[in-house]
Amino acid sequence: MLIHSASQLLTLPGGPQRGTDLGRLAIIEDGALLVRDEKIAAVGTTRELRRAHADEPTLDASGCVVMPGFVDPHTHIVWAGERAAEFEMKMAGAKYLDILAAGGGINSTVRKTREASIETLMDETRPRLARMFAHGTTTVEAKTGYGLNTETEFKMLQAILALDAAGPLELAPTFLGAHAIPPEYKGNPQAYTDLLCAEMLPFIRQWWSSQPSTANRPLPFVDVFCETGAFDLAQSRQILTKAKELGFPLKLHADEFDNLGGALLGVELEAGSVDHLVKTSDGDIQALASSDTVAVSLPCTPFGLAESEYTPAQKIIAAGGLLALASDCNPGTAWCESMQFVIALACRSLKLTPAQAIAAATINAAHAIRRADRIGSLEPGKQADLLILSVPDYRHLGYRFGTNLVKQVIKRGRVYSVETGTHPVEHLAEAERLAEAE
Ligand code: NIG
Ligand code: FE
């Protein structure tokens, strides 16, 4: 299939974009792209590709931006229930960490997730994934972490793998057994830390390599919520060191509310990413910048909690760090299914240009889950995961928010149309055509 006549084709070649290199879109005007066998076979101008591939079935992208699908590298997308009442409490002044300490917050979702069967859990998650996909996310990282015991963490992991297998949205699994201190261990976080290391991680490791469906896949990431009221620095180190010994790649929630030293720990243990990074110090930023650990900013989280402090993204860029964006989609702090909204928010709160935000949500996000060799850019040989936007200029991403600009999602070469129904641009064009006909 030949996709042609794109007003702008954003290719983002050459791998992850570090420091001030961020935002290199490498735009081809009047661009075209050839899809073969789920992969990108060629990119170029419409003239070049039409001449070389005259007999190919075509897809007209006139007036549209064509770009890589969004990669959302940090979500808690699998959960049961909701926490609307807590949102109301928070807006009235209750603090997230106080609600957590009082047994609400994450642990309220843990209760619902433990009660749910795997079928219910998947049924509740599917519509969220469908909305993410319709908003242009073609690969999403998905964490466990609402089980906090071996049985339910395992159920969550199985749900993630089953949803990934069902497609079309791809899920990259992360084991976050260290998301909170479960109620049975209240007041004794060390005992739960020991359980994670002695039982849960070895069990997941053993199970993964014993299954035909996973044995040849890379191991899931292991993540820890390093935070006041969750896991302290020593416990985070213990869990991640054990995970690393077992061969798991690592991630870390660091500096969301308090700086416990998680960012440095992530760099030291060569984590794929450290995420949140609100209370991050200049020293942490220097360490991050000289590493291959991606700094993942989650601007929906302070926005969702109506807080005013965001990731010091400009400092990370100036220092030469690898910056990526994610939604953090979860029922407590940021129920956001749209990377387009994340981009719009990042332009305003992190002062990114639309081009920087786009690179942070595609190629750099792909590197945060160590898949930049396969996805995140439009280069020959890569998976054909791309978006056709109903706008002619990429800067409409960032500029506009609250409406879906995705017209079609192409996943592994298959075209999915997004039913926006009354998209204003199409509507207007239609009205104009009718007026002319009259
Ligand atoms: O990234 N920080 C920890 N986890 C989520 C919140 C999860 C929840 O409240 O359910 C976050 O913000
Ligand atoms: Fe998170």
CSV table of C-alpha atoms and ligand atoms in Angstrom, one decimal:
chain,number,residue,atom,x,y,z
A,1,MET,CA,0.0,0.0,0.0
A,2,LEU,CA,1.2,3.4,-0.9
A,3,ILE,CA,0.2,6.3,1.3
A,4,HIS,CA,0.7,9.5,-0.7
A,5,SER,CA,0.3,13.2,-0.9
A,6,ALA,CA,0.8,13.9,2.8
A,7,SER,CA,1.2,17.6,3.4
A,8,GLN,CA,3.9,16.7,5.9
A,9,LEU,CA,5.4,13.3,6.5
A,10,LEU,CA,7.3,13.3,9.9
A,11,THR,CA,10.0,10.7,9.7
A,12,LEU,CA,12.1,11.3,12.9
A,13,PRO,CA,15.0,9.1,11.7
A,14,GLY,CA,18.3,8.3,13.4
A,15,GLY,CA,17.2,7.0,16.8
A,16,PRO,CA,16.5,8.6,20.2
A,17,GLN,CA,17.0,12.4,20.3
A,18,ARG,CA,19.2,13.7,23.1
A,19,GLY,CA,19.4,17.2,24.6
A,20,THR,CA,18.9,20.0,22.1
A,21,ASP,CA,18.7,17.5,19.3
A,22,LEU,CA,15.1,16.9,20.5
A,23,GLY,CA,12.5,17.9,17.9
A,24,ARG,CA,14.3,16.8,14.8
A,25,LEU,CA,11.2,15.7,12.8
A,26,ALA,CA,12.8,15.5,9.3
A,27,ILE,CA,9.7,16.5,7.5
A,28,ILE,CA,9.1,15.4,3.9
A,29,GLU,CA,6.6,17.7,2.2
A,30,ASP,CA,4.1,16.1,-0.2
A,31,GLY,CA,5.4,12.9,1.4
A,32,ALA,CA,4.7,9.2,0.7
A,33,LEU,CA,5.3,6.0,2.5
A,34,LEU,CA,5.2,2.4,1.2
A,35,VAL,CA,3.9,-0.4,3.5
A,36,ARG,CA,4.7,-4.0,2.9
A,37,ASP,CA,4.1,-7.0,5.1
A,38,GLU,CA,3.3,-4.9,8.3
A,39,LYS,CA,6.5,-2.9,7.8
A,40,ILE,CA,7.6,0.3,6.2
A,41,ALA,CA,9.3,-0.4,2.9
A,42,ALA,CA,10.2,3.1,1.7
A,43,VAL,CA,9.6,6.8,2.5
A,44,GLY,CA,10.1,9.7,0.1
A,45,THR,CA,8.2,12.3,-1.9
A,46,THR,CA,4.9,11.4,-3.6
A,47,ARG,CA,6.6,11.8,-7.0
A,48,GLU,CA,9.5,9.5,-6.2
A,49,LEU,CA,7.4,6.7,-4.7
A,50,ARG,CA,4.6,6.9,-7.2
A,51,ARG,CA,7.1,6.5,-10.0
A,52,ALA,CA,8.8,3.5,-8.4
A,53,HIS,CA,5.6,1.8,-7.2
A,54,ALA,CA,3.0,2.6,-9.8
A,55,ASP,CA,0.8,-0.5,-9.4
A,56,GLU,CA,0.5,-0.3,-5.6
A,57,PRO,CA,-3.0,0.2,-4.0
A,58,THR,CA,-3.1,3.8,-2.7
A,59,LEU,CA,-4.3,5.7,0.3
A,60,ASP,CA,-4.6,9.4,-0.2
A,61,ALA,CA,-3.4,11.6,2.7
A,62,SER,CA,-3.9,15.0,1.0
A,63,GLY,CA,-4.1,17.8,3.5
A,64,CYS,CA,-3.0,15.5,6.3
A,65,VAL,CA,0.1,15.0,8.5
A,66,VAL,CA,1.4,11.5,8.5
A,67,MET,CA,3.6,10.6,11.5
A,68,PRO,CA,4.6,7.7,13.7
A,69,GLY,CA,2.0,6.3,16.1
A,70,PHE,CA,2.4,7.5,19.7
A,71,VAL,CA,4.2,5.4,22.2
A,72,ASP,CA,2.9,5.8,25.7
A,73,PRO,CA,5.8,4.5,27.9
A,74,HIS,CA,4.2,4.8,31.4
A,75,THR,CA,0.6,3.7,32.2
A,76,HIS,CA,-1.3,1.9,34.9
A,77,ILE,CA,-4.0,1.0,32.3
A,78,VAL,CA,-5.2,-2.2,33.9
A,79,TRP,CA,-7.4,-1.7,36.9
A,80,ALA,CA,-10.9,-2.3,38.3
A,81,GLY,CA,-13.3,0.3,39.7
A,82,GLU,CA,-12.8,4.1,39.8
A,83,ARG,CA,-12.0,6.9,42.3
A,84,ALA,CA,-14.3,9.8,41.4
A,85,ALA,CA,-15.1,10.4,45.0
A,86,GLU,CA,-11.4,10.8,45.8
A,87,PHE,CA,-11.0,13.3,43.0
A,88,GLU,CA,-13.7,15.4,44.6
A,89,MET,CA,-11.9,15.1,48.0
A,90,LYS,CA,-8.6,16.1,46.5
A,91,MET,CA,-10.1,19.2,44.8
A,92,ALA,CA,-11.5,20.1,48.2
A,93,GLY,CA,-8.0,20.1,49.6
A,94,ALA,CA,-7.2,16.4,50.6
A,95,LYS,CA,-3.6,15.4,49.8
A,96,TYR,CA,-2.7,12.4,47.6
A,97,LEU,CA,-0.2,11.0,50.1
A,98,ASP,CA,-2.5,11.5,53.0
A,99,ILE,CA,-5.3,9.6,51.3
A,100,LEU,CA,-2.8,6.8,50.5
A,101,ALA,CA,-1.6,6.7,54.2
A,102,ALA,CA,-5.3,6.4,55.3
A,103,GLY,CA,-5.7,3.2,53.3
A,104,GLY,CA,-7.3,4.9,50.2
A,105,GLY,CA,-5.7,5.8,47.0
A,106,ILE,CA,-3.8,2.9,45.4
A,107,ASN,CA,-5.1,0.5,48.0
A,108,SER,CA,-8.7,1.3,47.2
A,109,THR,CA,-8.0,0.2,43.6
A,110,VAL,CA,-6.1,-2.8,45.0
A,111,ARG,CA,-9.3,-4.0,46.8
A,112,LYS,CA,-11.4,-3.8,43.6
A,113,THR,CA,-8.7,-5.4,41.4
A,114,ARG,CA,-8.2,-8.3,43.9
A,115,GLU,CA,-12.0,-8.9,43.8
A,116,ALA,CA,-12.2,-8.8,40.0
A,117,SER,CA,-11.9,-11.9,37.9
A,118,ILE,CA,-9.4,-11.7,35.0
A,119,GLU,CA,-12.3,-11.5,32.6
A,120,THR,CA,-13.8,-8.5,34.5
A,121,LEU,CA,-10.4,-6.8,34.6
A,122,MET,CA,-9.9,-7.2,30.9
A,123,ASP,CA,-13.5,-6.1,30.2
A,124,GLU,CA,-12.9,-2.9,32.2
A,125,THR,CA,-9.6,-2.3,30.5
A,126,ARG,CA,-10.6,-2.9,26.9
A,127,PRO,CA,-12.6,0.3,26.3
A,128,ARG,CA,-9.7,2.4,27.7
A,129,LEU,CA,-7.3,0.7,25.3
A,130,ALA,CA,-9.7,1.3,22.4
A,131,ARG,CA,-9.9,5.0,23.3
A,132,MET,CA,-6.1,5.2,23.5
A,133,PHE,CA,-5.8,3.6,20.1
A,134,ALA,CA,-8.4,5.9,18.6
A,135,HIS,CA,-6.3,8.8,19.9
A,136,GLY,CA,-3.2,7.5,18.2
A,137,THR,CA,-1.4,5.4,20.7
A,138,THR,CA,-0.1,2.3,18.9
A,139,THR,CA,2.1,0.9,21.7
A,140,VAL,CA,1.5,1.3,25.4
A,141,GLU,CA,3.5,0.3,28.4
A,142,ALA,CA,1.2,-1.3,31.0
A,143,LYS,CA,2.1,-1.9,34.7
A,144,THR,CA,0.8,-4.4,37.2
A,145,GLY,CA,0.7,-2.9,40.7
A,146,TYR,CA,-3.0,-3.1,41.9
A,147,GLY,CA,-2.6,-6.6,43.2
A,148,LEU,CA,0.2,-6.4,45.7
A,149,ASN,CA,0.2,-10.1,46.3
A,150,THR,CA,1.6,-12.9,44.1
A,151,GLU,CA,-1.8,-14.1,42.9
A,152,THR,CA,-3.3,-10.8,41.9
A,153,GLU,CA,0.0,-9.3,40.4
A,154,PHE,CA,0.2,-12.5,38.3
A,155,LYS,CA,-3.5,-12.1,37.3
A,156,MET,CA,-2.7,-8.5,36.2
A,157,LEU,CA,0.4,-9.6,34.2
A,158,GLN,CA,-1.7,-12.3,32.5
A,159,ALA,CA,-4.4,-9.7,31.6
A,160,ILE,CA,-1.7,-7.5,30.1
A,161,LEU,CA,-0.3,-10.3,28.0
A,162,ALA,CA,-3.8,-11.4,26.8
A,163,LEU,CA,-4.8,-7.9,25.9
A,164,ASP,CA,-1.5,-7.5,24.0
A,165,ALA,CA,-2.1,-10.8,22.1
A,166,ALA,CA,-5.6,-9.6,21.2
A,167,GLY,CA,-4.3,-6.4,19.6
A,168,PRO,CA,-4.4,-4.2,17.7
A,169,LEU,CA,-2.8,-1.9,20.4
A,170,GLU,CA,0.5,-3.5,21.6
A,171,LEU,CA,1.2,-3.6,25.3
A,172,ALA,CA,4.7,-3.6,26.8
A,173,PRO,CA,4.4,-5.3,30.3
A,174,THR,CA,5.9,-4.0,33.5
A,175,PHE,CA,5.8,-5.7,36.9
A,176,LEU,CA,5.1,-3.1,39.6
A,177,GLY,CA,4.5,-5.3,42.6
A,178,ALA,CA,6.3,-2.5,44.5
A,179,HIS,CA,3.6,0.1,43.9
A,180,ALA,CA,2.4,0.5,47.5
A,181,ILE,CA,2.5,-1.3,50.8
A,182,PRO,CA,-0.4,-3.7,50.9
A,183,PRO,CA,-2.8,-3.5,53.8
A,184,GLU,CA,-1.5,-6.8,55.3
A,185,TYR,CA,1.9,-5.3,55.6
A,186,LYS,CA,0.8,-1.9,56.9
A,187,GLY,CA,3.5,-0.6,59.2
A,188,ASN,CA,6.0,-3.3,58.0
A,189,PRO,CA,7.1,-2.3,54.5
A,190,GLN,CA,10.4,-4.2,55.0
A,191,ALA,CA,8.5,-7.5,55.2
A,192,TYR,CA,6.7,-6.8,52.0
A,193,THR,CA,10.0,-5.8,50.3
A,194,ASP,CA,11.5,-9.1,51.4
A,195,LEU,CA,8.5,-11.0,50.0
A,196,LEU,CA,8.9,-9.3,46.7
A,197,CYS,CA,12.5,-10.3,46.5
A,198,ALA,CA,12.2,-13.8,47.9
A,199,GLU,CA,8.9,-14.9,46.3
A,200,MET,CA,7.3,-12.6,43.8
A,201,LEU,CA,10.2,-11.7,41.5
A,202,PRO,CA,11.6,-15.3,41.3
A,203,PHE,CA,8.1,-16.6,40.6
A,204,ILE,CA,7.5,-14.2,37.7
A,205,ARG,CA,11.0,-14.9,36.4
A,206,GLN,CA,10.5,-18.7,36.5
A,207,TRP,CA,7.0,-18.5,35.0
A,208,TRP,CA,8.1,-16.3,32.1
A,209,SER,CA,10.7,-18.6,30.9
A,210,SER,CA,8.6,-21.7,31.3
A,211,GLN,CA,5.8,-20.5,29.0
A,212,PRO,CA,6.1,-21.1,25.2
A,213,SER,CA,4.3,-17.8,24.6
A,214,THR,CA,6.8,-15.7,26.6
A,215,ALA,CA,10.0,-17.7,26.8
A,216,ASN,CA,11.4,-16.0,23.7
A,217,ARG,CA,10.2,-12.5,24.6
A,218,PRO,CA,12.3,-10.1,26.5
A,219,LEU,CA,11.5,-10.1,30.2
A,220,PRO,CA,9.0,-7.4,31.5
A,221,PHE,CA,10.3,-4.3,33.2
A,222,VAL,CA,10.4,-4.2,37.0
A,223,ASP,CA,9.4,-0.9,38.4
A,224,VAL,CA,9.3,0.5,42.0
A,225,PHE,CA,7.4,3.5,43.5
A,226,CYS,CA,10.2,5.1,45.4
A,227,GLU,CA,8.3,7.7,47.5
A,228,THR,CA,7.4,8.7,51.0
A,229,GLY,CA,4.7,6.3,52.2
A,230,ALA,CA,5.7,3.7,49.5
A,231,PHE,CA,9.2,2.3,49.2
A,232,ASP,CA,12.2,4.2,50.6
A,233,LEU,CA,15.5,4.3,48.8
A,234,ALA,CA,17.1,1.3,50.5
A,235,GLN,CA,14.0,-0.9,49.8
A,236,SER,CA,13.9,0.4,46.2
A,237,ARG,CA,17.5,-0.6,45.9
A,238,GLN,CA,16.9,-4.0,47.3
A,239,ILE,CA,14.1,-4.8,45.0
A,240,LEU,CA,15.7,-3.4,41.8
A,241,THR,CA,19.0,-5.1,42.6
A,242,LYS,CA,17.3,-8.4,43.0
A,243,ALA,CA,15.3,-7.8,39.8
A,244,LYS,CA,18.5,-6.9,37.9
A,245,GLU,CA,20.2,-10.1,39.2
A,246,LEU,CA,17.3,-12.1,37.8
A,247,GLY,CA,17.8,-10.4,34.4
A,248,PHE,CA,14.8,-8.0,34.4
A,249,PRO,CA,15.2,-4.6,32.8
A,250,LEU,CA,14.3,-1.8,35.2
A,251,LYS,CA,12.2,1.3,35.6
A,252,LEU,CA,11.6,3.6,38.6
A,253,HIS,CA,8.9,6.1,39.8
A,254,ALA,CA,11.1,8.8,41.3
A,255,ASP,CA,10.6,12.4,42.6
A,256,GLU,CA,6.9,12.6,42.2
A,257,PHE,CA,6.2,14.2,45.6
A,258,ASP,CA,9.6,13.9,47.4
A,259,ASN,CA,13.1,13.5,46.3
A,260,LEU,CA,14.4,10.3,48.0
A,261,GLY,CA,17.3,9.8,45.6
A,262,GLY,CA,15.5,7.5,43.1
A,263,ALA,CA,16.8,9.2,40.0
A,264,LEU,CA,20.4,8.5,40.9
A,265,LEU,CA,19.5,5.0,41.8
A,266,GLY,CA,17.9,4.5,38.4
A,267,VAL,CA,21.0,5.8,36.7
A,268,GLU,CA,23.3,3.7,38.8
A,269,LEU,CA,21.4,0.5,38.1
A,270,GLU,CA,21.1,1.4,34.4
A,271,ALA,CA,17.3,1.6,34.4
A,272,GLY,CA,15.6,2.0,31.0
A,273,SER,CA,13.8,5.1,32.4
A,274,VAL,CA,13.1,7.0,35.6
A,275,ASP,CA,9.7,8.6,35.6
A,276,HIS,CA,7.8,11.5,37.1
A,277,LEU,CA,10.9,13.7,38.0
A,278,VAL,CA,9.2,16.7,39.5
A,279,LYS,CA,11.4,17.2,42.6
A,280,THR,CA,14.5,16.4,40.7
A,281,SER,CA,17.7,18.2,41.6
A,282,ASP,CA,20.3,19.7,39.3
A,283,GLY,CA,22.8,17.0,40.4
A,284,ASP,CA,20.2,14.3,39.4
A,285,ILE,CA,19.7,15.9,36.1
A,286,GLN,CA,23.5,15.9,35.4
A,287,ALA,CA,23.6,12.2,36.2
A,288,LEU,CA,20.6,11.4,34.0
A,289,ALA,CA,22.1,13.4,31.1
A,290,SER,CA,25.3,11.4,31.1
A,291,SER,CA,23.4,8.1,31.0
A,292,ASP,CA,21.2,6.1,28.7
A,293,THR,CA,18.3,6.2,31.2
A,294,VAL,CA,15.3,8.1,29.7
A,295,ALA,CA,13.7,10.9,31.8
A,296,VAL,CA,10.0,10.3,31.4
A,297,SER,CA,7.8,13.3,32.3
A,298,LEU,CA,4.2,12.7,33.1
A,299,PRO,CA,2.6,16.2,33.0
A,300,CYS,CA,-0.9,14.8,33.4
A,301,THR,CA,-0.1,13.9,37.0
A,302,PRO,CA,0.5,17.4,38.4
A,303,PHE,CA,-2.3,18.6,36.2
A,304,GLY,CA,-4.6,15.9,37.4
A,305,LEU,CA,-3.8,16.7,41.0
A,306,ALA,CA,-4.1,20.5,40.3
A,307,GLU,CA,-0.5,21.0,41.4
A,308,SER,CA,1.7,23.7,39.9
A,309,GLU,CA,5.1,22.0,39.8
A,310,TYR,CA,6.2,20.1,36.7
A,311,THR,CA,9.3,18.2,35.5
A,312,PRO,CA,12.2,20.6,34.9
A,313,ALA,CA,12.3,19.6,31.2
A,314,GLN,CA,14.2,22.6,30.0
A,315,LYS,CA,17.1,21.7,32.4
A,316,ILE,CA,17.0,18.1,31.2
A,317,ILE,CA,17.2,19.2,27.6
A,318,ALA,CA,20.0,21.8,28.3
A,319,ALA,CA,22.0,19.1,30.2
A,320,GLY,CA,21.8,16.7,27.2
A,321,GLY,CA,19.3,14.2,28.7
A,322,LEU,CA,16.9,12.0,26.9
A,323,LEU,CA,13.4,13.3,27.5
A,324,ALA,CA,10.2,11.4,26.8
A,325,LEU,CA,6.5,11.9,27.6
A,326,ALA,CA,3.8,9.5,28.9
A,327,SER,CA,0.2,9.8,30.1
A,328,ASP,CA,0.6,7.9,33.4
A,329,CYS,CA,-3.0,6.8,32.8
A,330,ASN,CA,-4.3,5.6,36.1
A,331,PRO,CA,-7.5,5.9,38.2
A,332,GLY,CA,-6.0,8.1,40.9
A,333,THR,CA,-3.9,10.9,39.5
A,334,ALA,CA,-4.3,11.0,35.8
A,335,TRP,CA,-7.1,9.2,33.9
A,336,CYS,CA,-5.9,10.5,30.5
A,337,GLU,CA,-6.1,8.2,27.4
A,338,SER,CA,-4.8,10.8,24.9
A,339,MET,CA,-1.1,11.4,24.1
A,340,GLN,CA,-2.4,14.4,22.1
A,341,PHE,CA,-3.5,16.0,25.4
A,342,VAL,CA,-0.2,15.1,26.9
A,343,ILE,CA,1.6,16.9,24.1
A,344,ALA,CA,-0.7,20.0,24.4
A,345,LEU,CA,0.0,20.1,28.2
A,346,ALA,CA,3.7,19.5,27.7
A,347,CYS,CA,4.0,22.5,25.4
A,348,ARG,CA,2.5,24.7,28.0
A,349,SER,CA,3.8,23.3,31.3
A,350,LEU,CA,7.2,22.0,30.2
A,351,LYS,CA,7.6,24.7,27.5
A,352,LEU,CA,8.4,22.2,24.8
A,353,THR,CA,7.9,23.1,21.1
A,354,PRO,CA,5.3,20.9,19.3
A,355,ALA,CA,8.2,19.3,17.5
A,356,GLN,CA,10.0,18.5,20.8
A,357,ALA,CA,6.8,17.1,22.3
A,358,ILE,CA,6.2,14.9,19.2
A,359,ALA,CA,9.7,13.5,19.4
A,360,ALA,CA,9.3,12.9,23.1
A,361,ALA,CA,6.1,11.0,22.5
A,362,THR,CA,7.3,8.8,19.7
A,363,ILE,CA,11.0,7.9,19.2
A,364,ASN,CA,12.2,8.8,22.7
A,365,ALA,CA,9.1,7.2,24.3
A,366,ALA,CA,10.0,4.1,22.3
A,367,HIS,CA,13.5,4.2,23.7
A,368,ALA,CA,12.0,4.4,27.3
A,369,ILE,CA,10.6,0.9,26.7
A,370,ARG,CA,13.7,-0.2,24.7
A,371,ARG,CA,11.8,-0.6,21.4
A,372,ALA,CA,13.3,2.2,19.4
A,373,ASP,CA,14.8,-0.3,17.0
A,374,ARG,CA,11.2,-1.3,15.9
A,375,ILE,CA,8.9,1.6,16.5
A,376,GLY,CA,8.8,5.4,17.1
A,377,SER,CA,9.9,6.7,13.7
A,378,LEU,CA,9.0,6.2,10.0
A,379,GLU,CA,12.1,4.5,8.6
A,380,PRO,CA,12.4,1.6,6.1
A,381,GLY,CA,12.4,-1.7,8.0
A,382,LYS,CA,10.4,-0.4,11.0
A,383,GLN,CA,7.0,-1.6,11.9
A,384,ALA,CA,4.2,0.2,10.0
A,385,ASP,CA,2.7,2.0,13.0
A,386,LEU,CA,1.5,5.4,11.9
A,387,LEU,CA,-1.1,8.1,12.1
A,388,ILE,CA,-2.9,10.1,9.5
A,389,LEU,CA,-4.0,13.4,11.2
A,390,SER,CA,-6.8,15.5,9.8
A,391,VAL,CA,-4.6,18.6,9.9
A,392,PRO,CA,-2.0,19.9,7.4
A,393,ASP,CA,0.6,21.2,9.9
A,394,TYR,CA,2.1,19.2,12.7
A,395,ARG,CA,1.9,22.2,15.0
A,396,HIS,CA,-1.8,21.6,15.4
A,397,LEU,CA,-0.6,19.0,17.9
A,398,GLY,CA,0.1,21.1,20.9
A,399,TYR,CA,-1.8,24.1,19.6
A,400,ARG,CA,-5.1,22.3,19.8
A,401,PHE,CA,-6.5,20.2,22.7
A,402,GLY,CA,-9.7,18.4,23.6
A,403,THR,CA,-10.6,17.2,20.1
A,404,ASN,CA,-9.1,14.1,18.4
A,405,LEU,CA,-7.0,15.1,15.4
A,406,VAL,CA,-6.4,11.4,14.4
A,407,LYS,CA,-8.3,10.4,11.3
A,408,GLN,CA,-6.7,7.0,10.7
A,409,VAL,CA,-4.5,4.7,12.7
A,410,ILE,CA,-2.3,2.3,10.8
A,411,LYS,CA,-1.1,-0.6,13.0
A,412,ARG,CA,1.3,-3.2,11.6
A,413,GLY,CA,0.2,-2.1,8.1
A,414,ARG,CA,-3.6,-2.4,8.8
A,415,VAL,CA,-5.7,0.7,8.4
A,416,TYR,CA,-8.2,1.6,11.2
A,417,SER,CA,-10.5,4.5,10.6
A,418,VAL,CA,-11.3,6.7,13.6
A,419,GLU,CA,-15.0,7.6,13.6
A,420,THR,CA,-15.0,11.3,14.6
A,421,GLY,CA,-18.3,11.7,12.9
A,422,THR,CA,-18.5,15.4,12.7
A,423,HIS,CA,-14.9,16.5,12.5
A,424,PRO,CA,-15.0,20.2,11.9
A,425,VAL,CA,-12.5,20.2,9.0
A,426,GLU,CA,-14.4,17.5,7.1
A,427,HIS,CA,-17.7,19.1,7.9
A,428,LEU,CA,-16.6,22.4,6.6
A,429,ALA,CA,-15.2,20.9,3.4
A,430,GLU,CA,-18.5,19.0,2.9
A,431,ALA,CA,-20.5,22.1,3.5
A,432,GLU,CA,-18.4,24.0,1.0
A,433,ARG,CA,-18.8,21.3,-1.6
A,434,LEU,CA,-22.6,21.3,-1.2
A,435,ALA,CA,-22.6,25.1,-1.5
A,436,GLU,CA,-20.6,24.9,-4.7
A,437,ALA,CA,-22.9,22.3,-6.1
A,438,GLU,CA,-25.9,24.5,-5.5
B,1,NIG,O1,2.2,7.3,38.8
B,1,NIG,N1,2.7,7.1,41.7
B,1,NIG,C1,2.2,6.0,41.7
B,1,NIG,N2,1.4,5.5,40.8
B,1,NIG,C2,0.5,6.3,40.0
B,1,NIG,C3,-0.8,6.6,40.7
B,1,NIG,C4,-1.5,5.4,40.9
B,1,NIG,C5,-2.8,5.5,41.6
B,1,NIG,O2,-3.0,6.5,42.3
B,1,NIG,O3,-3.6,4.6,41.5
B,1,NIG,C6,1.2,7.5,39.5
B,1,NIG,O4,0.9,8.7,39.7
B,2,FE,FE,2.9,5.8,37.5
